[in-house]
């Protein structure tokens, strides 16, 4: 049990460490705060608010332990309440005793949840959140201490995993893999886990959304009670919950032909407390940061969910879905009631193998279950989706074809490099819609935009020059990004002023572009792109004429802005060093084709096959 809890807590706390604003880290570095002082004054306040609810969740998880105790044989001295409930229902058929035990468990867990809610304290999230910054002055002794702690944690986590892997690679492996019942159990586990995971995330978002709306209407007690109801699900034994659904359906509409519905719904409910802990604080921070802005802009309902929550909570939602799916795929308590030869999951099949003393077969099944959980969690948590996809997009230049195929994930920052005349700007112009391809397809966020006019594409672009209208003021140039007729309402004007303050140009609004420096003009052009709030930003060497220091400042500003607005970035550059500062992935264009794509550091080291095209030698 300790092994399972450590993994969940590590993933949970690491996400909250990453939520510490980069500005606080920069301020601490400026003040020389490191080691114990940095942990005490910066990290500890962010982690402290999570300790009571996480401790309560872990206690309830151990308190309701079922599969581990049952697999190890149980016994009078090792019987947990949930195992006693299972025995009362399955062997003794004593519903009264099971109900009494369930009531005891609910009272204990309810008291702990109330205590954790009282001890938990919220932190104001602030108005900005610069993520990804790390102190470059990382001293040797700090790295040594971190390495020692990581090694100690690995000594706890790796031995059980290695034991499963080593025992699973036995001589029975080919025979077990050839059994149809194994693949039937695997398919049953997958469909139950995915369906339960999606349902769990949907129910959790509905719960948090309703709680937030109640708090906004000053109904604090009702909002807190609704939020707490999600945690109380863990206090209800899954076996009792499944039995309740079984009796309810049996006495009303009748039992379904398959137990899938009962198992999926029960697993989804049982995973809500974990999804709630993952989404609760991010949802609260989003509300504190953007609630008044959404009200001023009239963004509410489905529009707010689509524009704000689903975009800003992309990573927590993926993590909550991954947790829910893994918990559901490994669940045994509910399936233990309904499992049979026609309906079995991998955990139930593993229990049958161990119960019939087929330990080697069980070791193979355990290995498959471990790999399946790892793959499921990794794929779901790291999946970002395709934002931009070019499939054989062809442009005829003097009857010579330039053909591009490229896929860019959501939120990715990509540098486009290559010699002069290779087709880099042509590629950006095709994406922006300034050139109409002769053939091929171009999709943005899953929607076909091959022939969409530039004004209707979800794309903003900074050109090499002439980014501003010289006869219009700064305010008018930026305002064009909101309304082509410059008829801005109060909400649009407030949005424009917020962006200009972020860019540091709010005192230049009445000036003409000719009265600005080169760096100020590029800030104005960037502000116009940001105020449009399009998901893709294209840069066609807009900073090449700036001096090196100012160019690096603008690159940092662009990278930070893209992270804050969750934008996908494609930047044309002749400098690999500039590309390395802003993009982890690079694309090399040569002779109207994409000659290479991969990690920017590999290209910079001279080890990539396309390094020679850029004059880089290893």
Coordinates of C-alpha atoms in Angstrom, one line a residue:
X1 CA 0.0 0.0 0.0
X2 CA 2.9 2.4 0.8
X3 CA 4.3 1.6 -2.6
X4 CA 1.1 2.7 -4.4
X5 CA 0.6 5.8 -2.3
X6 CA 4.1 7.1 -2.8
X7 CA 3.7 7.1 -6.6
X8 CA 0.4 9.0 -6.4
X9 CA 1.7 11.6 -3.9
X10 CA 4.9 12.1 -6.0
X11 CA 2.9 12.9 -9.1
X12 CA 0.4 15.0 -7.1
X13 CA 3.0 17.2 -5.3
X14 CA 5.2 17.6 -8.3
X15 CA 2.4 19.3 -10.1
X16 CA 1.9 21.7 -7.2
X17 CA 5.7 22.4 -7.1
X18 CA 5.4 23.4 -10.8
X19 CA 2.5 25.7 -10.0
X20 CA 4.7 28.0 -7.9
X21 CA 4.9 31.2 -10.0
X22 CA 8.2 31.8 -11.8
X23 CA 8.2 35.4 -10.5
X24 CA 8.5 34.1 -7.0
X25 CA 11.4 31.9 -8.0
X26 CA 13.1 34.9 -9.7
X27 CA 12.5 37.1 -6.6
X28 CA 14.0 34.4 -4.4
X29 CA 17.0 34.1 -6.6
X30 CA 17.5 37.9 -6.5
X31 CA 17.3 37.8 -2.7
X32 CA 19.7 34.9 -2.4
X33 CA 17.1 32.5 -0.9
X34 CA 18.2 28.9 -1.4
X35 CA 18.1 25.6 0.4
X36 CA 16.1 25.6 3.6
X37 CA 15.0 29.2 3.4
X38 CA 13.7 28.7 -0.1
X39 CA 11.7 25.7 1.0
X40 CA 10.4 27.4 4.1
X41 CA 9.2 30.6 2.6
X42 CA 8.4 29.7 -1.0
X43 CA 7.7 26.0 -1.5
X44 CA 6.3 25.0 1.9
X45 CA 3.3 27.5 1.8
X46 CA 2.2 26.0 -1.5
X47 CA 2.6 22.4 -0.3
X48 CA 1.1 23.0 3.2
X49 CA -2.4 23.6 1.9
X50 CA -2.4 20.2 0.2
X51 CA -1.2 18.1 3.2
X52 CA -4.5 17.9 5.2
X53 CA -6.7 16.8 2.2
X54 CA -4.1 14.5 0.8
X55 CA -3.5 13.0 4.2
X56 CA -7.3 12.4 4.6
X57 CA -7.5 10.9 1.2
X58 CA -4.6 8.5 1.9
X59 CA -6.1 7.5 5.2
X60 CA -9.4 6.7 3.6
X61 CA -7.6 4.7 0.9
X62 CA -5.8 2.6 3.5
X63 CA -8.9 2.4 5.7
X64 CA -10.9 1.0 2.8
X65 CA -8.1 -1.4 1.6
X66 CA -9.6 -4.5 0.1
X67 CA -7.7 -6.0 -2.9
X68 CA -4.3 -6.2 -1.1
X69 CA -5.7 -7.8 2.0
X70 CA -7.8 -10.3 0.1
X71 CA -5.0 -11.2 -2.2
X72 CA -2.7 -11.9 0.7
X73 CA -5.2 -14.1 2.4
X74 CA -6.8 -11.8 5.0
X75 CA -7.4 -13.5 8.3
X76 CA -9.2 -12.3 11.5
X77 CA -6.3 -10.1 12.6
X78 CA -5.7 -8.6 9.1
X79 CA -9.3 -8.1 8.0
X80 CA -10.2 -4.5 7.1
X81 CA -13.8 -3.1 7.3
X82 CA -14.2 -3.3 3.5
X83 CA -13.1 -7.0 3.5
X84 CA -15.5 -7.7 6.3
X85 CA -18.3 -6.1 4.3
X86 CA -17.3 -8.3 1.3
X87 CA -17.4 -11.4 3.5
X88 CA -20.8 -10.4 5.0
X89 CA -22.3 -10.0 1.5
X90 CA -20.6 -12.8 -0.4
X91 CA -20.3 -15.6 2.1
X92 CA -22.6 -14.9 5.1
X93 CA -25.2 -12.9 3.1
X94 CA -25.8 -10.7 6.1
X95 CA -26.9 -7.3 4.7
X96 CA -27.6 -5.9 8.2
X97 CA -24.1 -6.5 9.3
X98 CA -22.7 -5.1 6.1
X99 CA -24.8 -2.0 6.5
X100 CA -23.6 -1.5 10.0
X101 CA -19.9 -1.8 9.0
X102 CA -20.5 0.6 6.1
X103 CA -22.0 3.1 8.4
X104 CA -19.0 2.9 10.8
X105 CA -16.7 3.4 7.8
X106 CA -18.7 6.4 6.6
X107 CA -18.7 8.1 10.1
X108 CA -14.9 7.7 10.5
X109 CA -14.2 9.1 7.0
X110 CA -16.7 11.9 7.3
X111 CA -15.1 13.1 10.5
X112 CA -11.6 13.1 8.9
X113 CA -12.9 15.0 5.8
X114 CA -14.4 17.7 7.9
X115 CA -11.2 18.1 9.9
X116 CA -9.1 18.3 6.7
X117 CA -11.4 20.9 5.2
X118 CA -11.0 23.1 8.3
X119 CA -7.2 22.8 8.3
X120 CA -6.8 23.4 4.6
X121 CA -5.8 27.0 3.7
X122 CA -6.0 28.6 0.3
X123 CA -3.3 30.8 -1.2
X124 CA -4.1 33.8 -3.5
X125 CA -2.9 32.7 -7.0
X126 CA -1.8 36.1 -8.1
X127 CA -2.3 37.7 -11.5
X128 CA 0.6 36.2 -13.4
X129 CA 2.1 32.7 -13.6
X130 CA 5.4 32.5 -15.4
X131 CA 6.2 28.8 -15.4
X132 CA 9.3 26.9 -16.4
X133 CA 11.9 29.3 -14.9
X134 CA 14.7 27.7 -12.8
X135 CA 17.5 29.4 -11.0
X136 CA 20.6 29.1 -13.1
X137 CA 22.8 29.2 -10.0
X138 CA 22.1 25.6 -9.0
X139 CA 24.8 24.7 -6.6
X140 CA 26.6 21.3 -6.4
X141 CA 25.5 20.4 -2.9
X142 CA 21.8 21.1 -3.8
X143 CA 22.1 18.7 -6.8
X144 CA 23.8 16.1 -4.6
X145 CA 21.0 16.3 -1.9
X146 CA 18.3 16.0 -4.6
X147 CA 20.1 13.0 -6.1
X148 CA 20.3 11.3 -2.8
X149 CA 16.6 11.8 -2.1
X150 CA 15.7 10.5 -5.5
X151 CA 17.9 7.4 -5.1
X152 CA 16.3 6.7 -1.7
X153 CA 12.8 7.0 -3.2
X154 CA 13.8 4.7 -6.1
X155 CA 15.1 2.1 -3.6
X156 CA 11.5 2.0 -2.3
X157 CA 9.7 2.0 -5.6
X158 CA 11.9 0.0 -8.0
X159 CA 12.2 -3.4 -6.1
X160 CA 8.5 -4.3 -6.4
X161 CA 8.4 -3.2 -10.0
X162 CA 11.5 -5.2 -10.8
X163 CA 10.1 -8.2 -9.0
X164 CA 6.9 -8.1 -11.1
X165 CA 9.0 -7.8 -14.3
X166 CA 11.5 -10.5 -13.5
X167 CA 8.8 -13.0 -12.3
X168 CA 6.6 -12.2 -15.3
X169 CA 9.4 -13.1 -17.8
X170 CA 9.2 -16.8 -17.2
X171 CA 8.8 -19.8 -19.4
X172 CA 5.0 -19.6 -19.3
X173 CA 5.0 -16.3 -21.1
X174 CA 4.3 -17.6 -24.6
X175 CA 1.6 -20.0 -23.4
X176 CA -0.2 -17.3 -21.4
X177 CA -0.1 -14.8 -24.2
X178 CA -1.7 -17.4 -26.5
X179 CA -4.7 -17.8 -24.2
X180 CA -7.8 -16.0 -25.6
X181 CA -9.2 -15.5 -22.1
X182 CA -6.3 -13.2 -21.3
X183 CA -7.0 -10.8 -24.3
X184 CA -10.7 -10.9 -23.5
X185 CA -9.9 -9.8 -19.9
X186 CA -7.6 -7.1 -21.2
X187 CA -10.2 -5.7 -23.6
X188 CA -12.8 -5.7 -20.8
X189 CA -10.4 -3.9 -18.5
X190 CA -9.6 -1.3 -21.2
X191 CA -13.2 -0.4 -22.1
X192 CA -14.3 -0.2 -18.5
X193 CA -11.3 1.9 -17.5
X194 CA -11.6 4.4 -20.4
X195 CA -15.4 4.8 -20.0
X196 CA -15.1 5.1 -16.2
X197 CA -12.3 7.6 -16.5
X198 CA -14.2 9.9 -18.9
X199 CA -17.3 9.7 -16.8
X200 CA -15.4 10.4 -13.6
X201 CA -13.8 13.6 -15.1
X202 CA -17.2 14.8 -16.4
X203 CA -18.9 14.3 -13.0
X204 CA -16.0 15.9 -11.2
X205 CA -16.0 19.0 -13.4
X206 CA -19.8 19.3 -12.9
X207 CA -19.3 19.0 -9.2
X208 CA -16.6 21.7 -9.0
X209 CA -18.5 24.0 -11.4
X210 CA -21.7 23.8 -9.3
X211 CA -19.7 24.4 -6.1
X212 CA -18.0 27.4 -7.7
X213 CA -21.3 28.9 -8.8
X214 CA -22.8 28.4 -5.3
X215 CA -19.8 30.2 -3.7
X216 CA -20.1 33.0 -6.2
X217 CA -23.7 33.5 -5.0
X218 CA -22.4 33.7 -1.4
X219 CA -23.8 30.3 -0.6
X220 CA -20.6 29.1 1.0
X221 CA -22.0 26.3 3.1
X222 CA -23.9 24.8 0.2
X223 CA -20.8 25.0 -2.0
X224 CA -18.6 23.4 0.6
X225 CA -21.1 20.6 1.3
X226 CA -21.4 19.9 -2.4
X227 CA -17.6 19.7 -2.8
X228 CA -17.4 17.5 0.3
X229 CA -19.9 15.1 -1.1
X230 CA -17.3 14.1 -3.7
X231 CA -14.9 13.1 -1.0
X232 CA -17.6 11.1 0.9
X233 CA -17.8 8.7 -2.0
X234 CA -14.6 7.2 -0.8
X235 CA -16.2 6.7 2.6
X236 CA -18.8 4.5 0.9
X237 CA -17.4 1.1 0.2
X238 CA -17.4 0.3 -3.5
X239 CA -18.9 -3.1 -2.8
X240 CA -21.8 -1.6 -1.0
X241 CA -22.3 1.0 -3.7
X242 CA -22.3 -1.7 -6.4
X243 CA -24.7 -3.8 -4.4
X244 CA -27.0 -0.8 -4.0
X245 CA -27.0 -0.3 -7.8
X246 CA -27.6 -4.0 -8.2
X247 CA -30.7 -4.0 -5.9
X248 CA -32.0 -0.7 -7.4
X249 CA -31.9 -2.0 -10.9
X250 CA -33.2 -5.4 -9.9
X251 CA -36.3 -3.9 -8.2
X252 CA -37.0 -1.3 -10.9
X253 CA -36.1 -1.5 -14.6
X254 CA -34.3 -4.9 -14.4
X255 CA -30.7 -5.9 -14.5
X256 CA -28.7 -5.3 -17.7
X257 CA -27.4 -8.3 -19.7
X258 CA -23.9 -7.2 -18.9
X259 CA -22.4 -5.9 -15.7
X260 CA -20.4 -3.3 -17.6
X261 CA -22.8 -0.4 -16.7
X262 CA -22.8 -1.1 -13.0
X263 CA -19.0 -1.6 -12.9
X264 CA -18.3 1.5 -15.0
X265 CA -20.6 3.8 -13.0
X266 CA -19.3 2.5 -9.7
X267 CA -15.6 2.8 -10.7
X268 CA -16.3 6.4 -12.0
X269 CA -17.8 7.4 -8.6
X270 CA -15.0 5.7 -6.6
X271 CA -12.4 7.7 -8.6
X272 CA -14.1 11.1 -8.1
X273 CA -12.2 11.8 -4.8
X274 CA -8.8 11.4 -6.6
X275 CA -9.9 13.5 -9.6
X276 CA -11.3 16.1 -7.2
X277 CA -8.0 16.5 -5.4
X278 CA -6.2 16.9 -8.8
X279 CA -8.7 19.5 -10.1
X280 CA -9.9 21.3 -7.0
X281 CA -7.1 23.8 -6.5
X282 CA -6.4 24.5 -10.2
X283 CA -10.1 25.2 -10.7
X284 CA -10.1 27.5 -7.7
X285 CA -7.0 29.3 -8.9
X286 CA -8.5 29.8 -12.4
X287 CA -11.7 31.2 -10.8
X288 CA -9.7 33.6 -8.6
X289 CA -7.6 34.8 -11.5
X290 CA -10.2 35.1 -14.3
X291 CA -13.6 35.3 -12.7
X292 CA -14.0 39.1 -12.9
X293 CA -12.5 39.2 -16.4
X294 CA -15.0 36.6 -17.6
X295 CA -17.9 38.6 -16.0
X296 CA -16.7 41.8 -17.7
X297 CA -16.4 40.2 -21.1
X298 CA -19.7 38.3 -20.7
X299 CA -18.1 34.9 -21.0
X300 CA -20.3 32.3 -19.3
X301 CA -21.8 28.9 -19.5
X302 CA -20.5 26.7 -22.3
X303 CA -18.4 29.5 -23.8
X304 CA -16.5 29.9 -20.6
X305 CA -16.0 26.2 -20.2
X306 CA -14.6 25.9 -23.7
X307 CA -12.5 29.1 -23.7
X308 CA -11.2 29.2 -20.1
X309 CA -11.5 26.0 -18.2
X310 CA -10.8 23.4 -20.9
X311 CA -7.8 25.3 -22.2
X312 CA -6.3 26.4 -18.9
X313 CA -6.9 23.1 -17.1
X314 CA -5.7 20.9 -20.0
X315 CA -2.9 19.3 -18.0
X316 CA -4.8 18.8 -14.7
X317 CA -7.7 17.3 -16.7
X318 CA -5.4 14.9 -18.5
X319 CA -3.8 13.9 -15.1
X320 CA -7.2 13.4 -13.5
X321 CA -8.3 11.2 -16.5
X322 CA -5.1 9.2 -16.2
X323 CA -5.6 8.6 -12.5
X324 CA -9.2 7.6 -12.9
X325 CA -8.4 5.2 -15.8
X326 CA -5.6 3.5 -13.9
X327 CA -7.6 3.2 -10.7
X328 CA -10.5 1.7 -12.7
X329 CA -8.3 -0.7 -14.6
X330 CA -6.8 -2.0 -11.4
X331 CA -10.1 -2.2 -9.4
X332 CA -10.9 -5.6 -8.0
X333 CA -13.5 -4.9 -5.3
X334 CA -16.5 -4.2 -7.5
X335 CA -15.6 -6.9 -10.1
X336 CA -15.3 -9.4 -7.3
X337 CA -19.1 -9.3 -6.9
X338 CA -20.0 -9.6 -10.6
X339 CA -17.0 -11.4 -12.1
X340 CA -17.5 -14.8 -13.7
X341 CA -16.3 -16.8 -16.7
X342 CA -18.1 -14.5 -19.1
X343 CA -17.2 -11.2 -17.4
X344 CA -13.7 -10.8 -16.0
X345 CA -11.1 -8.1 -15.9
X346 CA -7.3 -8.5 -15.6
X347 CA -7.3 -8.1 -11.8
X348 CA -10.1 -10.6 -11.5
X349 CA -8.3 -13.0 -13.9
X350 CA -5.1 -12.6 -11.9
X351 CA -7.0 -13.4 -8.6
X352 CA -8.4 -16.6 -10.3
X353 CA -4.9 -17.6 -11.3
X354 CA -3.4 -17.0 -7.9
X355 CA -6.4 -18.8 -6.2
X356 CA -5.8 -21.9 -8.4
X357 CA -2.1 -21.9 -7.5
X358 CA -1.0 -20.9 -11.1
X359 CA 1.6 -18.6 -9.8
X360 CA 3.7 -18.4 -13.0
X361 CA 0.6 -17.6 -15.1
X362 CA -0.4 -15.0 -12.5
X363 CA 3.1 -13.4 -12.7
X364 CA 2.7 -13.0 -16.5
X365 CA -0.8 -11.4 -16.1
X366 CA 0.6 -9.1 -13.4
X367 CA 3.4 -8.0 -15.8
X368 CA 0.8 -7.3 -18.5
X369 CA -1.4 -5.4 -16.0
X370 CA 1.7 -3.3 -14.9
X371 CA 2.7 -2.5 -18.5
X372 CA -0.9 -1.6 -19.4
X373 CA -1.3 0.8 -16.4
X374 CA 2.0 2.4 -17.3
X375 CA 1.2 2.9 -21.0
X376 CA -2.3 4.1 -20.2
X377 CA -1.2 6.7 -17.7
X378 CA 1.7 7.9 -19.9
X379 CA -0.3 8.2 -23.1
X380 CA -3.2 10.0 -21.5
X381 CA -1.2 12.4 -19.4
X382 CA 1.2 13.4 -22.2
X383 CA -1.3 13.5 -25.0
X384 CA -1.8 17.1 -26.2
X385 CA -3.4 16.6 -29.6
X386 CA -2.7 17.9 -33.0
X387 CA -3.0 21.7 -33.4
X388 CA -1.7 21.9 -36.9
X389 CA -1.3 19.2 -39.6
X390 CA -0.1 19.7 -43.2
X391 CA -0.5 16.8 -45.5
X392 CA 1.4 17.1 -48.8
X393 CA 0.6 20.8 -49.0
X394 CA 2.0 21.8 -52.4
X395 CA 2.8 25.3 -53.8
X396 CA 4.0 25.7 -57.3
X397 CA 6.9 28.2 -57.6
X398 CA 7.5 28.8 -61.3
X399 CA 6.2 25.3 -62.0
X400 CA 8.6 23.9 -59.4
X401 CA 6.7 22.2 -56.6
X402 CA 7.3 22.9 -52.9
X403 CA 5.7 20.2 -50.9
X404 CA 5.4 20.1 -47.0
X405 CA 4.0 17.6 -44.6
X406 CA 4.2 18.6 -40.9
X407 CA 2.4 17.9 -37.6
X408 CA 2.6 20.3 -34.7
X409 CA 1.1 19.5 -31.3
X410 CA -1.0 21.8 -29.2
X411 CA 1.1 24.3 -27.2
X412 CA 4.3 23.2 -28.9
X413 CA 7.0 25.8 -29.9
X414 CA 8.8 24.9 -33.1
X415 CA 11.6 26.7 -34.9
X416 CA 11.8 26.6 -38.7
X417 CA 15.4 26.8 -40.0
X418 CA 17.1 26.5 -43.3
X419 CA 19.2 28.3 -45.9
X420 CA 17.9 31.4 -47.7
X421 CA 15.4 30.6 -50.4
X422 CA 14.6 27.2 -49.1
X423 CA 10.9 27.8 -48.6
X424 CA 10.6 28.8 -44.9
X425 CA 8.5 31.9 -45.4
X426 CA 6.5 30.1 -48.1
X427 CA 5.6 27.5 -45.4
X428 CA 4.4 30.1 -43.0
X429 CA 2.4 31.9 -45.7
X430 CA 0.7 28.6 -46.6
X431 CA -0.3 28.2 -43.0
X432 CA -1.5 31.8 -42.6
X433 CA -3.5 31.5 -45.8
X434 CA -1.6 34.1 -47.9
X435 CA -0.9 31.4 -50.5
X436 CA -3.4 29.0 -51.9
X437 CA -1.9 25.4 -52.3
X438 CA -2.2 23.6 -55.5
X439 CA -3.0 20.3 -53.6
X440 CA -2.9 18.8 -50.2
X441 CA -4.7 19.5 -47.0
X442 CA -4.2 21.7 -43.9
X443 CA -6.1 21.2 -40.7
X444 CA -6.0 23.4 -37.6
X445 CA -7.4 21.9 -34.4
X446 CA -9.1 19.2 -36.4
X447 CA -10.9 21.6 -38.8
X448 CA -10.0 21.8 -42.5
X449 CA -8.6 25.2 -43.4
X450 CA -7.0 24.4 -46.7
X451 CA -8.9 27.1 -48.6
X452 CA -10.0 29.3 -45.6
X453 CA -9.2 33.1 -46.2
X454 CA -6.5 34.6 -43.9
X455 CA -9.0 36.6 -41.9
X456 CA -11.0 33.5 -40.9
X457 CA -8.0 31.3 -39.9
X458 CA -7.2 30.9 -36.2
X459 CA -3.7 32.3 -36.8
X460 CA -1.8 35.5 -36.0
X461 CA 1.5 36.4 -37.8
X462 CA 4.4 38.7 -37.3
X463 CA 6.2 39.6 -40.5
X464 CA 9.8 40.5 -41.2
X465 CA 8.8 44.2 -41.6
X466 CA 5.8 46.5 -42.1
X467 CA 3.9 45.0 -39.2
X468 CA 2.2 48.3 -38.4
X469 CA 0.3 50.9 -40.3
X470 CA 2.5 54.0 -40.1
X471 CA -0.4 56.5 -40.3
X472 CA -2.3 54.9 -37.4
X473 CA -1.5 55.3 -33.7
X474 CA -0.4 52.5 -31.4
X475 CA -3.9 52.2 -30.0
X476 CA -5.4 52.0 -33.4
X477 CA -2.9 49.4 -34.7
X478 CA -3.7 47.2 -31.7
X479 CA -7.4 47.9 -31.9
X480 CA -7.5 46.5 -35.4
X481 CA -6.9 43.1 -33.9
X482 CA -10.2 43.3 -32.1
X483 CA -12.4 45.1 -34.6
X484 CA -11.6 46.0 -38.2
X485 CA -13.7 49.2 -37.9
X486 CA -12.0 50.2 -34.6
X487 CA -15.4 50.2 -32.8
X488 CA -14.4 48.8 -29.5
X489 CA -16.8 48.2 -26.7
X490 CA -15.8 48.5 -23.1
X491 CA -14.7 44.9 -22.7
X492 CA -12.5 45.1 -25.8
X493 CA -10.9 48.3 -24.6
X494 CA -10.2 46.7 -21.2
X495 CA -8.7 43.7 -23.0
X496 CA -6.5 46.0 -25.1
X497 CA -5.3 47.9 -22.1
X498 CA -4.5 44.7 -20.2
X499 CA -2.3 43.5 -23.1
X500 CA -0.5 46.8 -23.5
X501 CA 0.3 46.8 -19.7
X502 CA 1.7 43.3 -20.1
X503 CA 3.8 44.5 -23.0
X504 CA 5.0 47.6 -21.2
X505 CA 3.7 50.0 -23.9
X506 CA 0.6 51.4 -22.2
X507 CA 2.3 54.9 -22.2
X508 CA 2.8 54.8 -26.0
X509 CA -0.9 54.5 -27.1
X510 CA -1.1 57.9 -28.7
X511 CA 2.1 57.7 -30.7
X512 CA 2.7 56.9 -34.3
X513 CA 5.0 53.9 -35.3
X514 CA 7.5 56.4 -36.6
X515 CA 7.9 57.8 -33.1
X516 CA 8.9 54.4 -31.6
X517 CA 12.1 52.5 -31.4
X518 CA 12.5 49.1 -33.2
X519 CA 11.9 47.2 -30.1
X520 CA 8.8 49.2 -29.2
X521 CA 7.3 48.7 -32.7
X522 CA 7.7 44.9 -32.3
X523 CA 6.1 45.0 -28.9
X524 CA 3.1 46.8 -30.4
X525 CA 2.9 44.2 -33.3
X526 CA 3.1 41.4 -30.8
X527 CA 0.4 43.0 -28.6
X528 CA -1.9 43.1 -31.7
X529 CA -1.3 39.3 -32.2
X530 CA -1.9 38.5 -28.5
X531 CA -5.1 40.6 -28.3
X532 CA -6.6 38.5 -31.1
X533 CA -6.3 35.3 -28.9
X534 CA -5.7 33.0 -31.8
X535 CA -4.3 29.5 -30.9
X536 CA -1.4 29.7 -33.4
X537 CA 1.3 32.4 -33.6
X538 CA 3.6 32.6 -36.6
X539 CA 6.9 34.6 -36.5
X540 CA 8.7 35.3 -39.8
X541 CA 12.0 36.7 -38.5
X542 CA 10.4 39.8 -37.0
X543 CA 13.3 40.4 -34.6
X544 CA 16.2 39.9 -37.0
X545 CA 16.9 43.7 -37.3
X546 CA 17.1 44.2 -33.5
X547 CA 20.4 44.2 -31.6
X548 CA 21.3 40.9 -29.9
X549 CA 20.2 42.0 -26.3
X550 CA 16.9 43.4 -27.5
X551 CA 16.3 40.3 -29.7
X552 CA 16.8 38.0 -26.7
X553 CA 14.4 40.1 -24.7
X554 CA 11.7 39.9 -27.3
X555 CA 12.2 36.1 -27.7
X556 CA 11.8 35.7 -23.9
X557 CA 8.6 37.8 -24.0
X558 CA 7.2 35.8 -26.9
X559 CA 7.9 32.5 -25.2
X560 CA 6.4 33.7 -21.9
X561 CA 3.3 35.0 -23.6
X562 CA 2.8 31.8 -25.5
X563 CA 3.0 29.7 -22.3
X564 CA 0.5 32.0 -20.5
X565 CA -2.0 32.0 -23.4
X566 CA -1.4 28.3 -24.3
X567 CA -0.5 29.3 -27.9
X568 CA 1.3 27.1 -30.5
X569 CA 4.3 28.9 -32.0
X570 CA 6.1 28.5 -35.3
X571 CA 9.2 30.7 -35.7
X572 CA 11.3 31.2 -38.8
X573 CA 14.9 32.0 -37.9
X574 CA 18.4 31.9 -39.4
X575 CA 19.9 31.6 -35.9
X576 CA 20.1 28.1 -34.3
X577 CA 21.0 29.8 -31.0
X578 CA 17.8 31.9 -31.1
X579 CA 15.8 28.7 -31.9
X580 CA 17.4 26.9 -29.0
X581 CA 16.2 29.6 -26.6
X582 CA 12.6 29.4 -27.6
X583 CA 11.9 26.0 -29.2
X584 CA 12.8 22.5 -28.1
X585 CA 11.9 21.2 -31.6
X586 CA 13.2 22.4 -34.9
X587 CA 12.3 21.8 -38.6
X588 CA 14.9 22.2 -41.3
X589 CA 13.6 23.3 -44.7
X590 CA 15.7 22.7 -47.9
X591 CA 14.8 22.9 -51.5
X592 CA 11.1 23.3 -50.8
X593 CA 10.9 20.2 -48.6
X594 CA 11.2 19.4 -44.9
X595 CA 14.6 17.8 -44.8
X596 CA 14.8 17.1 -41.1
X597 CA 12.9 17.6 -37.8
X598 CA 13.9 16.8 -34.3
X599 CA 15.3 18.2 -31.1
X600 CA 17.0 21.6 -31.4
X601 CA 19.8 20.6 -29.1
X602 CA 20.7 17.7 -31.4
X603 CA 20.8 20.1 -34.4
X604 CA 23.0 22.6 -32.4
X605 CA 25.5 19.9 -31.4
X606 CA 26.2 19.0 -35.0
X607 CA 25.2 15.4 -34.6
X608 CA 22.0 15.8 -36.7
X609 CA 22.1 14.9 -40.4
X610 CA 20.8 18.4 -41.2
X611 CA 23.4 20.3 -39.2
X612 CA 25.6 20.6 -42.2
X613 CA 22.9 22.5 -44.1
X614 CA 23.1 25.2 -41.5
X615 CA 26.9 25.3 -41.4
X616 CA 27.1 23.5 -38.0
X617 CA 29.9 20.9 -37.5
X618 CA 30.2 18.6 -34.6

